[in-house]
PDB file of N, CA, C and O in Angstrom:
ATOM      1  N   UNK A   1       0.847  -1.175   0.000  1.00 67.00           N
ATOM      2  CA  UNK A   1       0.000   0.000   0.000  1.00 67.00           C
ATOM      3  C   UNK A   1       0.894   1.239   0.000  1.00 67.00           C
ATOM      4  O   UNK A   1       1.889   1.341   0.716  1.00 67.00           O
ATOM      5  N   UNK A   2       0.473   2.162  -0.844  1.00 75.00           N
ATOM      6  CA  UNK A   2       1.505   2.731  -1.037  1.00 75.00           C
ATOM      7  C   UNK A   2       1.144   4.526  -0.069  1.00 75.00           C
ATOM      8  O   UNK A   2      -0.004   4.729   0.327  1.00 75.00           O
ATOM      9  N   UNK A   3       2.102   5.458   0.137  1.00 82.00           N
ATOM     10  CA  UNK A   3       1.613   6.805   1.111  1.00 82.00           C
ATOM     11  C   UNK A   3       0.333   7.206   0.926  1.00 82.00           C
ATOM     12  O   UNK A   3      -0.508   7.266   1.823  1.00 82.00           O
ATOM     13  N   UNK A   4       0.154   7.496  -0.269  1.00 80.00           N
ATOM     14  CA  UNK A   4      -1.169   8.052  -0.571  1.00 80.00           C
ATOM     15  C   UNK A   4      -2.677   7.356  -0.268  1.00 80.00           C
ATOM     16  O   UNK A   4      -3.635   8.051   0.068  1.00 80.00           O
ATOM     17  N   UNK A   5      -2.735   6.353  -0.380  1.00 80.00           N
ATOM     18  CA  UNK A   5      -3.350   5.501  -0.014  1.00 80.00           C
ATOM     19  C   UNK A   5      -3.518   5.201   1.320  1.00 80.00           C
ATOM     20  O   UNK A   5      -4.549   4.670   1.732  1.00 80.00           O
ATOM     21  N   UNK A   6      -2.457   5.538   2.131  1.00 82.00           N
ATOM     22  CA  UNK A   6      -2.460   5.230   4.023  1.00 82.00           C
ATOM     23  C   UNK A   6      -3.279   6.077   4.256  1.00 82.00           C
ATOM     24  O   UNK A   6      -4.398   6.018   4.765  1.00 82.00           O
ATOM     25  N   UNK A   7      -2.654   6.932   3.841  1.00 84.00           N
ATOM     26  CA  UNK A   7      -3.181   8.946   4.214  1.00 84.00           C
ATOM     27  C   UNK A   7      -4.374   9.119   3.645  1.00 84.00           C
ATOM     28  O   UNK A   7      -4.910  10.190   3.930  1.00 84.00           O
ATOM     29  N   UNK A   8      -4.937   8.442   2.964  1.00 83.00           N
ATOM     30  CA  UNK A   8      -6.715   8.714   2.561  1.00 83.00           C
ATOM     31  C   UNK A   8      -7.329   7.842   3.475  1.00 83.00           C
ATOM     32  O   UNK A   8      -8.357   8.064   4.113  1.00 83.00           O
ATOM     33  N   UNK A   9      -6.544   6.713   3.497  1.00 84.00           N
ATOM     34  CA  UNK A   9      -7.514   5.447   4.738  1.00 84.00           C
ATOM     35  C   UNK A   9      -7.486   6.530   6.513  1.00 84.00           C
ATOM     36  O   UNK A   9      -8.586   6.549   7.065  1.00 84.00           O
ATOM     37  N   UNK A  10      -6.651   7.098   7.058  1.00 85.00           N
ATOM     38  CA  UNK A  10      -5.855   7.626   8.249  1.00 85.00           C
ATOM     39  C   UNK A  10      -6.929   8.742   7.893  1.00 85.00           C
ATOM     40  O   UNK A  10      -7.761   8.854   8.794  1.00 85.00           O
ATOM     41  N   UNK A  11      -7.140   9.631   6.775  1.00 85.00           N
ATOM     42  CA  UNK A  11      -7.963  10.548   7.011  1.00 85.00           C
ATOM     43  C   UNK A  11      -9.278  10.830   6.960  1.00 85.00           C
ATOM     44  O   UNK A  11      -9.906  11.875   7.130  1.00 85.00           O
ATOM     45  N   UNK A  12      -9.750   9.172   6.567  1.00 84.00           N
ATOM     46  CA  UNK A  12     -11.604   8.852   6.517  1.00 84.00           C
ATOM     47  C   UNK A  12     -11.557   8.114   7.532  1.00 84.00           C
ATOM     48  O   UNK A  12     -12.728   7.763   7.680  1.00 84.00           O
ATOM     49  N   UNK A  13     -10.962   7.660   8.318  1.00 86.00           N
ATOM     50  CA  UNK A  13     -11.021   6.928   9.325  1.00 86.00           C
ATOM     51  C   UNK A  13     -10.759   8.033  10.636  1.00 86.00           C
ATOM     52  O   UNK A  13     -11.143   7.771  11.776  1.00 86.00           O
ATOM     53  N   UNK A  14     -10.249   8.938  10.380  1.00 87.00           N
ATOM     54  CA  UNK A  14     -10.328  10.094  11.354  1.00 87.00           C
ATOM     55  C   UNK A  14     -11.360  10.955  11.590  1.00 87.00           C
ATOM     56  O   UNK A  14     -11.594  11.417  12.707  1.00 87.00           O
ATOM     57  N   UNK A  15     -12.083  11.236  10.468  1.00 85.00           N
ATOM     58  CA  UNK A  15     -12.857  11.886   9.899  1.00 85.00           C
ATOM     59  C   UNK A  15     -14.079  10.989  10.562  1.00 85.00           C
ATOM     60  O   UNK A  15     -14.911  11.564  11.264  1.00 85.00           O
ATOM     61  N   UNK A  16     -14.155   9.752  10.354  1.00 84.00           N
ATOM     62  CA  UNK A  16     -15.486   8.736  10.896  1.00 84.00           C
ATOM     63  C   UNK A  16     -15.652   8.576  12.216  1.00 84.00           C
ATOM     64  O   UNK A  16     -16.793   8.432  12.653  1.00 84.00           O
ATOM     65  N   UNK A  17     -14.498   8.574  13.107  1.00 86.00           N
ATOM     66  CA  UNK A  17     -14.359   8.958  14.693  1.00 86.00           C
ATOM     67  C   UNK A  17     -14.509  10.517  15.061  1.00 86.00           C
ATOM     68  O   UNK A  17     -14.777  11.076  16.125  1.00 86.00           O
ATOM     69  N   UNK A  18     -14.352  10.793  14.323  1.00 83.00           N
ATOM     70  CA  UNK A  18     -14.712  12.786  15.060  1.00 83.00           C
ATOM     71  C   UNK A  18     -15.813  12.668  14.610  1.00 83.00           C
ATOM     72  O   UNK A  18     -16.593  13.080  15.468  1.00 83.00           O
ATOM     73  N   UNK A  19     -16.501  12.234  13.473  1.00 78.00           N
ATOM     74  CA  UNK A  19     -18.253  12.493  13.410  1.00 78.00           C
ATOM     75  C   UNK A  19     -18.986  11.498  14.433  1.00 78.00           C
ATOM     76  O   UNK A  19     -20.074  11.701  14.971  1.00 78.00           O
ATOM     77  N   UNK A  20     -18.303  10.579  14.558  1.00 78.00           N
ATOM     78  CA  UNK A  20     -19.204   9.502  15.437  1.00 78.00           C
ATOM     79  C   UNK A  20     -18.918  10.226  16.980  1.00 78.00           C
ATOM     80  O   UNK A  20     -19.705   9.951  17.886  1.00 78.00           O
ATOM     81  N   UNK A  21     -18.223  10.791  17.139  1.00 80.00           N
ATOM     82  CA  UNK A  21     -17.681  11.524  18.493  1.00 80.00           C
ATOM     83  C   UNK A  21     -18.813  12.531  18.825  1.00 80.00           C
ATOM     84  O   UNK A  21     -19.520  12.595  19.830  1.00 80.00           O
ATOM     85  N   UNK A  22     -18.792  13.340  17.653  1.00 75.00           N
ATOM     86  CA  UNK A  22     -19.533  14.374  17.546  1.00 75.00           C
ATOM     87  C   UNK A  22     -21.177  13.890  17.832  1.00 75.00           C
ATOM     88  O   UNK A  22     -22.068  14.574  18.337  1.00 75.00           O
ATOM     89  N   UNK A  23     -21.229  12.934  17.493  1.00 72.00           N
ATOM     90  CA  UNK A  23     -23.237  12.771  17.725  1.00 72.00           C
ATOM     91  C   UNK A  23     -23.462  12.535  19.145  1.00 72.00           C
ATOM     92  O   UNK A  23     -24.350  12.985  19.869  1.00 72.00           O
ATOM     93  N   UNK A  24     -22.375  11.649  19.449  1.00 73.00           N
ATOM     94  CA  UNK A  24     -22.587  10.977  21.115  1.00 73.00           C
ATOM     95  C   UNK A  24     -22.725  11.956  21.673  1.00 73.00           C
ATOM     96  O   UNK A  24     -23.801  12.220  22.210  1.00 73.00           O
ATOM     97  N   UNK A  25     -21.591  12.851  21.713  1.00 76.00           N
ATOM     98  CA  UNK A  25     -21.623  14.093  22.886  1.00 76.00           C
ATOM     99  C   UNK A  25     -22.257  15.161  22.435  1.00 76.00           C
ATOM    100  O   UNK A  25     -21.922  16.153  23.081  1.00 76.00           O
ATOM    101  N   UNK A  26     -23.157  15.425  21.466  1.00 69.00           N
ATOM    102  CA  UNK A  26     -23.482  16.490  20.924  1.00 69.00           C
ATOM    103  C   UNK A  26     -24.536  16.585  21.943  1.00 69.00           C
ATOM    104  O   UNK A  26     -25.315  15.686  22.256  1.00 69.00           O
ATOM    105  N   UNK A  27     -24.449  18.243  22.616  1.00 74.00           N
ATOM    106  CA  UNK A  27     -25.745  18.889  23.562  1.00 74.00           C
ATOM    107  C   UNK A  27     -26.846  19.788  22.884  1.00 74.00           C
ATOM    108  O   UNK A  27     -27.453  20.657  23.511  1.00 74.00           O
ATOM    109  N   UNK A  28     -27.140  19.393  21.005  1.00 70.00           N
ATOM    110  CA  UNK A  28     -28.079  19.660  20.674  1.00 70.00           C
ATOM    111  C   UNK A  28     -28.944  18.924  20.048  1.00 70.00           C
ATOM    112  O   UNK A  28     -28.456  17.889  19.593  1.00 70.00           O
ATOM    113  N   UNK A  29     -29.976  19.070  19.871  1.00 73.00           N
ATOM    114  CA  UNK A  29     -31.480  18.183  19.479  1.00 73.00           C
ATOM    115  C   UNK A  29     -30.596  17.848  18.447  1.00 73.00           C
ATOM    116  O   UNK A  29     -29.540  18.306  18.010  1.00 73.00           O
ATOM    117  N   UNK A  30     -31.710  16.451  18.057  1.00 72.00           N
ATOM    118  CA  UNK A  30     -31.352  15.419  16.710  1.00 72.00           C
ATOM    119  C   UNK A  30     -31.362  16.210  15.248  1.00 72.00           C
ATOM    120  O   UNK A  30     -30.769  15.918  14.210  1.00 72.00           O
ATOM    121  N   UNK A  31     -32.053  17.071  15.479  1.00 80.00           N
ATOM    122  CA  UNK A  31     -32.356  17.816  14.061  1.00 80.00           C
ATOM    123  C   UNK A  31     -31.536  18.972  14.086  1.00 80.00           C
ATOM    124  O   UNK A  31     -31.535  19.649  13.058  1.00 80.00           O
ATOM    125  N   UNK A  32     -30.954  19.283  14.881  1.00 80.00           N
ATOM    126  CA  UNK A  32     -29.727  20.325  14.570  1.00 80.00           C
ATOM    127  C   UNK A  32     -28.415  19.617  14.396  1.00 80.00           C
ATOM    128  O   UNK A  32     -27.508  20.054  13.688  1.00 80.00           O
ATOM    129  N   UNK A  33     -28.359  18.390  15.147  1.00 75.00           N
ATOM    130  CA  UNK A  33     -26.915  17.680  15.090  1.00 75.00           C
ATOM    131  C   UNK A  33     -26.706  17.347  13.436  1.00 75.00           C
ATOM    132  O   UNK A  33     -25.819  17.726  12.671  1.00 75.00           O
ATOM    133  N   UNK A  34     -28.137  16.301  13.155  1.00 78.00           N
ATOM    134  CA  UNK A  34     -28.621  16.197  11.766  1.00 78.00           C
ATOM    135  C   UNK A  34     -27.894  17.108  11.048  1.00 78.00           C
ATOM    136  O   UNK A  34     -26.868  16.764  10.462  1.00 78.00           O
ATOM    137  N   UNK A  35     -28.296  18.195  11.026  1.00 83.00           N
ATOM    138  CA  UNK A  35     -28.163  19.299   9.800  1.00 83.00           C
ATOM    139  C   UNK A  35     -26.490  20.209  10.015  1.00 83.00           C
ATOM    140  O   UNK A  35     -25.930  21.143   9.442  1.00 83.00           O
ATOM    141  N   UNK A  36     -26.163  19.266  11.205  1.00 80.00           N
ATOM    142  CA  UNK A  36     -24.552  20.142  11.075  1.00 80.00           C
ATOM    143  C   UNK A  36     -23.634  18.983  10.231  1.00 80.00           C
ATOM    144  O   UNK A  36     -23.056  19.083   9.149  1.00 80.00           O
ATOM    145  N   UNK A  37     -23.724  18.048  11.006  1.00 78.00           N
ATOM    146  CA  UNK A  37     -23.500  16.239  10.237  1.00 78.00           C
ATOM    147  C   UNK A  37     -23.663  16.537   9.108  1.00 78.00           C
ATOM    148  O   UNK A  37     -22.554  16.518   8.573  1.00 78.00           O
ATOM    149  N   UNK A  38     -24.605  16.877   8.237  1.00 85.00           N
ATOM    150  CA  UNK A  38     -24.676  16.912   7.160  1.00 85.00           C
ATOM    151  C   UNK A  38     -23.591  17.833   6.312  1.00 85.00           C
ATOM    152  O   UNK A  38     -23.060  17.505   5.250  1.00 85.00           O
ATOM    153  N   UNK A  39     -23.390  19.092   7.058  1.00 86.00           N
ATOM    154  CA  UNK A  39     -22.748  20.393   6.926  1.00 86.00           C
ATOM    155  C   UNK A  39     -21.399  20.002   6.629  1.00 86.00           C
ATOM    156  O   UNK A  39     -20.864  20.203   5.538  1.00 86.00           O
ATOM    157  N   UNK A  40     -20.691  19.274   7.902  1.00 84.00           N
ATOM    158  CA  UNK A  40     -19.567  18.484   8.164  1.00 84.00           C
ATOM    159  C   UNK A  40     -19.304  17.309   6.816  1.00 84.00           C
ATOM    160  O   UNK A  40     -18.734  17.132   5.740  1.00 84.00           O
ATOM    161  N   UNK A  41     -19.636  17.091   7.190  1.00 84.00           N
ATOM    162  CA  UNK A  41     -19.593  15.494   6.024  1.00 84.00           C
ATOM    163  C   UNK A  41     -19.442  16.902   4.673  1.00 84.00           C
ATOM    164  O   UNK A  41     -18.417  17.582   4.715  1.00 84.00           O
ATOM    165  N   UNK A  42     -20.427  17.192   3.653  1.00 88.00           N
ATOM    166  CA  UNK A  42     -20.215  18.154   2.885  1.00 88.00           C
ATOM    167  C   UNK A  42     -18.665  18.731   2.775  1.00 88.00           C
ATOM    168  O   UNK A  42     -17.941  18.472   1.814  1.00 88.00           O
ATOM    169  N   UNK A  43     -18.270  19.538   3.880  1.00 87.00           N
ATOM    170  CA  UNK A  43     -17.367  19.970   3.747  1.00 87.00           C
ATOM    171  C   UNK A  43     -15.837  18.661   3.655  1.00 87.00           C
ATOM    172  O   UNK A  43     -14.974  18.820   2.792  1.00 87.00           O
ATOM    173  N   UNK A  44     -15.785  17.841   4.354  1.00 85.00           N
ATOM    174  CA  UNK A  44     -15.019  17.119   4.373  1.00 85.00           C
ATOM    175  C   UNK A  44     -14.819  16.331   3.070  1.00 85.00           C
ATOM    176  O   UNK A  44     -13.672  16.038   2.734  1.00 85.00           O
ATOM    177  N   UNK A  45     -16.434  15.778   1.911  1.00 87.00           N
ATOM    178  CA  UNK A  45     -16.525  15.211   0.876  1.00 87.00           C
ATOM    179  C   UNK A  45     -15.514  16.218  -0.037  1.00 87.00           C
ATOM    180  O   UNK A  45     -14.533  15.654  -0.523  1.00 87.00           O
ATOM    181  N   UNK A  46     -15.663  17.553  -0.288  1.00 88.00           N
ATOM    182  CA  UNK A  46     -15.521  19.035  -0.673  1.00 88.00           C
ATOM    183  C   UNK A  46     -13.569  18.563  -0.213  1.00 88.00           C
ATOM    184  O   UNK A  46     -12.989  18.098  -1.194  1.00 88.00           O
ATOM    185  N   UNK A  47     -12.964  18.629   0.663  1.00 86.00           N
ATOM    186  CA  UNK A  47     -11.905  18.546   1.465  1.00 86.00           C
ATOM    187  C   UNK A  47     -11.010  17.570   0.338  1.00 86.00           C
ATOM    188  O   UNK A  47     -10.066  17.813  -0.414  1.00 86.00           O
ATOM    189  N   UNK A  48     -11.934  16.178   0.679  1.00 86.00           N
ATOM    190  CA  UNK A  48     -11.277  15.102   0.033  1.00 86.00           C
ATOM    191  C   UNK A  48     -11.339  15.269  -1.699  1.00 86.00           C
ATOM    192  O   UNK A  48     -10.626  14.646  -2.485  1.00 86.00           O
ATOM    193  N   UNK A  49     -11.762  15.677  -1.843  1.00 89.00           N
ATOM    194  CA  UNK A  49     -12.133  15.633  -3.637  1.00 89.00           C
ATOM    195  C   UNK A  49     -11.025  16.765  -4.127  1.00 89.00           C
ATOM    196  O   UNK A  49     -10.523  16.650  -5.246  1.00 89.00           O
ATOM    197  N   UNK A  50     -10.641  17.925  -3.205  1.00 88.00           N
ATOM    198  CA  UNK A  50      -9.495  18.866  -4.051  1.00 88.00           C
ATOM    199  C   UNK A  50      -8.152  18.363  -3.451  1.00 88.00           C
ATOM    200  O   UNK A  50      -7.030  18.751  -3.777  1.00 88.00           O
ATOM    201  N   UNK A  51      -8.529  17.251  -2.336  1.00 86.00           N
ATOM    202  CA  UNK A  51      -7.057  16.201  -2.343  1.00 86.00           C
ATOM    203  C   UNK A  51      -6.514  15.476  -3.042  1.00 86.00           C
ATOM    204  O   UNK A  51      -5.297  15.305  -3.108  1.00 86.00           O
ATOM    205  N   UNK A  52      -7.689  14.732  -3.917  1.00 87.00           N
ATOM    206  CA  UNK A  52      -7.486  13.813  -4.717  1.00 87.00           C
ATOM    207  C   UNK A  52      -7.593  14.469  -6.366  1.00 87.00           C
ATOM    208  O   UNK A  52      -7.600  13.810  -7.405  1.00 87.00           O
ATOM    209  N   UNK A  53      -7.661  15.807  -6.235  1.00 90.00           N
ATOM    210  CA  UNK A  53      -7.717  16.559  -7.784  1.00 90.00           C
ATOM    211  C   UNK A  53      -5.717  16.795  -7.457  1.00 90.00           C
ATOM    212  O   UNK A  53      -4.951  16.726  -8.419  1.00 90.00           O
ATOM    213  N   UNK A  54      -5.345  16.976  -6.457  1.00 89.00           N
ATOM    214  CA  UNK A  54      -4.107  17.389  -6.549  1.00 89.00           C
ATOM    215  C   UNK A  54      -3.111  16.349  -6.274  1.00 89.00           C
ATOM    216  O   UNK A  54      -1.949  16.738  -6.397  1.00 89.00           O
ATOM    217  N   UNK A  55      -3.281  15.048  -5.910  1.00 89.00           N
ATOM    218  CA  UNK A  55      -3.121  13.745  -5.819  1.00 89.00           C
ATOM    219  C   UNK A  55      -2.791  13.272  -7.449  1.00 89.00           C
ATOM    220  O   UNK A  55      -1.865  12.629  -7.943  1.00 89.00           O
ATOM    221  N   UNK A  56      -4.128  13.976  -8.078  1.00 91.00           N
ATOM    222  CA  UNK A  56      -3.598  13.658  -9.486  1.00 91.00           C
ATOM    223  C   UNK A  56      -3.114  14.175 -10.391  1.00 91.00           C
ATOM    224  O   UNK A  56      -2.570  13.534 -11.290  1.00 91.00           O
ATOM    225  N   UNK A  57      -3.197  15.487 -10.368  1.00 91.00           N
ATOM    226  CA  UNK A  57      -2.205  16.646 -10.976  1.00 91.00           C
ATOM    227  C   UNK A  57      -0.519  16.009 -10.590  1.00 91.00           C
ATOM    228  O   UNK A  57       0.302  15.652 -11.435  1.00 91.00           O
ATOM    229  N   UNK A  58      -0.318  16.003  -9.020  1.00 91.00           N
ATOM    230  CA  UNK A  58       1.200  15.381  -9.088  1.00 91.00           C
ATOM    231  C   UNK A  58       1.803  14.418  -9.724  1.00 91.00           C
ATOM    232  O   UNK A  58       2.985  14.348 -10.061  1.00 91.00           O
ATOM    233  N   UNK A  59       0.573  13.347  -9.945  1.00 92.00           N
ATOM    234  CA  UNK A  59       0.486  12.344 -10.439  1.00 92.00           C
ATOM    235  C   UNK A  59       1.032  12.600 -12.116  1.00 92.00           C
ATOM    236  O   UNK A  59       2.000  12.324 -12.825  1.00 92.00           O
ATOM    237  N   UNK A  60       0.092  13.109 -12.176  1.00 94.00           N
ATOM    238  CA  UNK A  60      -0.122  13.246 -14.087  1.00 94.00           C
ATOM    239  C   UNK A  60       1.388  13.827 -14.221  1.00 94.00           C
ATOM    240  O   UNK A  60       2.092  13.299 -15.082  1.00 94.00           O
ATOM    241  N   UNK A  61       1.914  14.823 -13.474  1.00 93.00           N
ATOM    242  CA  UNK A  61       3.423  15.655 -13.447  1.00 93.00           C
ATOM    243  C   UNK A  61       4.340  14.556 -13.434  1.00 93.00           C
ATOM    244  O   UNK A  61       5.211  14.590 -14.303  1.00 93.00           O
ATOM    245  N   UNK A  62       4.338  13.579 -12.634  1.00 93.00           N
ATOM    246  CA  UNK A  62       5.606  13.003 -12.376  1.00 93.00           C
ATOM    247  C   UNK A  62       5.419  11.542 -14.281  1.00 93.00           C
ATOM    248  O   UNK A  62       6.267  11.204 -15.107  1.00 93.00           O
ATOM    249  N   UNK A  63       4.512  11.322 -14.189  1.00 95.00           N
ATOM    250  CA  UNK A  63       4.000  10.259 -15.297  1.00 95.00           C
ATOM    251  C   UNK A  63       5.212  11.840 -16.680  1.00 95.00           C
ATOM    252  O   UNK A  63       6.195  11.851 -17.421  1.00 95.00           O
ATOM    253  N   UNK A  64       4.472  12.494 -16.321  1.00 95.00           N
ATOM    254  CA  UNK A  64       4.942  13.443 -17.531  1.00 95.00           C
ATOM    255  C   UNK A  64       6.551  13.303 -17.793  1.00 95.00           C
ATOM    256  O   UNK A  64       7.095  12.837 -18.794  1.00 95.00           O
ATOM    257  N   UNK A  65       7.136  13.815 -16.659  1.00 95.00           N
ATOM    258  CA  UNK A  65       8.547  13.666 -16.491  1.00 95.00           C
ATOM    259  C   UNK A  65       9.153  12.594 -16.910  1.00 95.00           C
ATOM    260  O   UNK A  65       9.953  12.513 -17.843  1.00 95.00           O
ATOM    261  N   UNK A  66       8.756  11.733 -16.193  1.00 95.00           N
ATOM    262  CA  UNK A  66       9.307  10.417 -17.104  1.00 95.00           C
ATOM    263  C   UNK A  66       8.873  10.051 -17.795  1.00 95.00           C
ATOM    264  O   UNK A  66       9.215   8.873 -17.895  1.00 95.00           O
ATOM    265  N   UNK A  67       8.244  10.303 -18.455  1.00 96.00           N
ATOM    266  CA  UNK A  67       7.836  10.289 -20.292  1.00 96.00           C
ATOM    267  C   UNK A  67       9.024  10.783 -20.954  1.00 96.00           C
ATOM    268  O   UNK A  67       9.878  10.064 -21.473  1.00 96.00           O
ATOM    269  N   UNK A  68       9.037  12.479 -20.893  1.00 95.00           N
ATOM    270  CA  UNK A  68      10.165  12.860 -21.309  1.00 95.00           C
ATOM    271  C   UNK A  68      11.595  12.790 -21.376  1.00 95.00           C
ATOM    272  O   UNK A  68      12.284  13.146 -22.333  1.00 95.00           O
ATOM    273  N   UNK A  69      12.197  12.055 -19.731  1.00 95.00           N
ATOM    274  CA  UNK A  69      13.230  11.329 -19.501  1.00 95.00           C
ATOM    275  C   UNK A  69      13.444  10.296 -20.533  1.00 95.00           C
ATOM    276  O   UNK A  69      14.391  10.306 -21.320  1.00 95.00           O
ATOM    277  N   UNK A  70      12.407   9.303 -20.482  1.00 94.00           N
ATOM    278  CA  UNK A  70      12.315   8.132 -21.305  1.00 94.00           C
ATOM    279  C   UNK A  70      12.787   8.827 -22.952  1.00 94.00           C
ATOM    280  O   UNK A  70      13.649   8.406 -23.723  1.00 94.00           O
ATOM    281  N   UNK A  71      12.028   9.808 -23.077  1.00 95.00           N
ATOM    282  CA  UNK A  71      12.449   9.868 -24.634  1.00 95.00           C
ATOM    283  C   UNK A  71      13.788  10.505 -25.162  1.00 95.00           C
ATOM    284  O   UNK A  71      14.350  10.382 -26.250  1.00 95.00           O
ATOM    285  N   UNK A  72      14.160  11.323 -23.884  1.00 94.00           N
ATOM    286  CA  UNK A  72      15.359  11.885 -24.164  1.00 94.00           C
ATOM    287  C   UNK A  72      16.422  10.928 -23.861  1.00 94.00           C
ATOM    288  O   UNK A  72      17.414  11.232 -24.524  1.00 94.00           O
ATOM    289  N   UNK A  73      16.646   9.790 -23.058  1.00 93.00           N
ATOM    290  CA  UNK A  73      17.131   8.475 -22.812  1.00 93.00           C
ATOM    291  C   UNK A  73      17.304   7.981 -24.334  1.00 93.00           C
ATOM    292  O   UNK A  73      18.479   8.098 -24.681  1.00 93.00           O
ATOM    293  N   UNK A  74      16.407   7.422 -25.416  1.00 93.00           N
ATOM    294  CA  UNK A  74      16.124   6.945 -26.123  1.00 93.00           C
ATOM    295  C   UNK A  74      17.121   7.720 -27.634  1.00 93.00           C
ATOM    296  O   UNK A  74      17.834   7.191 -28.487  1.00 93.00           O
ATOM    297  N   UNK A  75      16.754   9.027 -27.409  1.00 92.00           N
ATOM    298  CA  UNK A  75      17.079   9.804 -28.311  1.00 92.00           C
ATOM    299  C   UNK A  75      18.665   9.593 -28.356  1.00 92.00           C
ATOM    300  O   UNK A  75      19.402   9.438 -29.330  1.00 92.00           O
ATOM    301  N   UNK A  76      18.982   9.642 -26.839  1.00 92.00           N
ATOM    302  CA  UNK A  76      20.395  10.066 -26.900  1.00 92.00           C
ATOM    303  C   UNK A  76      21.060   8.549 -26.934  1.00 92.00           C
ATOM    304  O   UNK A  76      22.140   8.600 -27.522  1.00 92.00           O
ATOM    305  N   UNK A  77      20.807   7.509 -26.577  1.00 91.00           N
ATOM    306  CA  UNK A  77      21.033   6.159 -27.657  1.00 91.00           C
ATOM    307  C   UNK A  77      21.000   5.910 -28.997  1.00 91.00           C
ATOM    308  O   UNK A  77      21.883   5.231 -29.520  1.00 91.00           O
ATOM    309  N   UNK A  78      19.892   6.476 -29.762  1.00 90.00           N
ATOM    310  CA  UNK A  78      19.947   6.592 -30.601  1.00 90.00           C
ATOM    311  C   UNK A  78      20.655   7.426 -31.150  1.00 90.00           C
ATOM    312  O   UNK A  78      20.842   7.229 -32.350  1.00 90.00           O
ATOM    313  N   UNK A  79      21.025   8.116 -30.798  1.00 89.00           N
ATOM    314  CA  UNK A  79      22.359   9.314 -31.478  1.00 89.00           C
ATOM    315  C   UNK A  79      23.646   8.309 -31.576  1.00 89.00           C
ATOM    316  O   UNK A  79      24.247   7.973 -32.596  1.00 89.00           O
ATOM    317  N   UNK A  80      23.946   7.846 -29.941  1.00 88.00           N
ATOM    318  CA  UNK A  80      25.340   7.206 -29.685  1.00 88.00           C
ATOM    319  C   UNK A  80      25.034   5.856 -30.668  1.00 88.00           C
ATOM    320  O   UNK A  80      25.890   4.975 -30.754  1.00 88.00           O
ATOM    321  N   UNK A  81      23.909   5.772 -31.310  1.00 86.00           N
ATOM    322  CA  UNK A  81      24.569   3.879 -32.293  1.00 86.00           C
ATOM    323  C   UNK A  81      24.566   4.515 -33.471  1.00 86.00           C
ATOM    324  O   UNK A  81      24.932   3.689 -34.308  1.00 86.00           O
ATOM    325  N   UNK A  82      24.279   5.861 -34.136  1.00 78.00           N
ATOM    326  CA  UNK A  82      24.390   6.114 -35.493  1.00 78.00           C
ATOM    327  C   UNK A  82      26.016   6.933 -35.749  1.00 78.00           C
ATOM    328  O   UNK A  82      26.286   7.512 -36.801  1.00 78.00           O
ATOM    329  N   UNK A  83      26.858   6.844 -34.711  1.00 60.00           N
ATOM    330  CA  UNK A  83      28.027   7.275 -34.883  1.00 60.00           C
ATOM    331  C   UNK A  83      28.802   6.035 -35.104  1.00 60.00           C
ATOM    332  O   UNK A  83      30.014   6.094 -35.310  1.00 60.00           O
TER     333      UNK A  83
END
């Protein structure tokens, strides 16, 4: 399993104990806890989704790089066998 993957499990699993925390001890009616829960969760869905937009931007960057490594690797072999 690789970092990225710990760190999404570590941060929905953190995320599922502070909301479950949050209902037990919550000192307001069901229908306000309701509608903050909801609020919460929202924001956290919101949280995780521009983690995983930038999760893949790095992603797509590093794939890029070594693309270009690879071809400039290639190129410059191919230079050194036509001499």
């Amino acid at each position: 399993m690789n970092t990225t993957t710990k760190v999404t499990i570590g941060v929905l699993a953190g995320a599922t104990v502070g909301i479950l925390a949050g209902i037990l001890l919550a000192p307001q009616s069901g229908r306000k806890t309701i509608k903050k829960l909801v609020g919460k969760t929202t924001d956290l869905k919101d949280k995780m989704t521009d983690s995983l937009i930038d999760v893949k931007k790095a992603y797509n960057k590093r794939v890029d790089t070594l693309v270009d490594e690879g071809k400039s690797t290639i190129n410059t072999l191919k230079n050194s066998l036509k001499v």
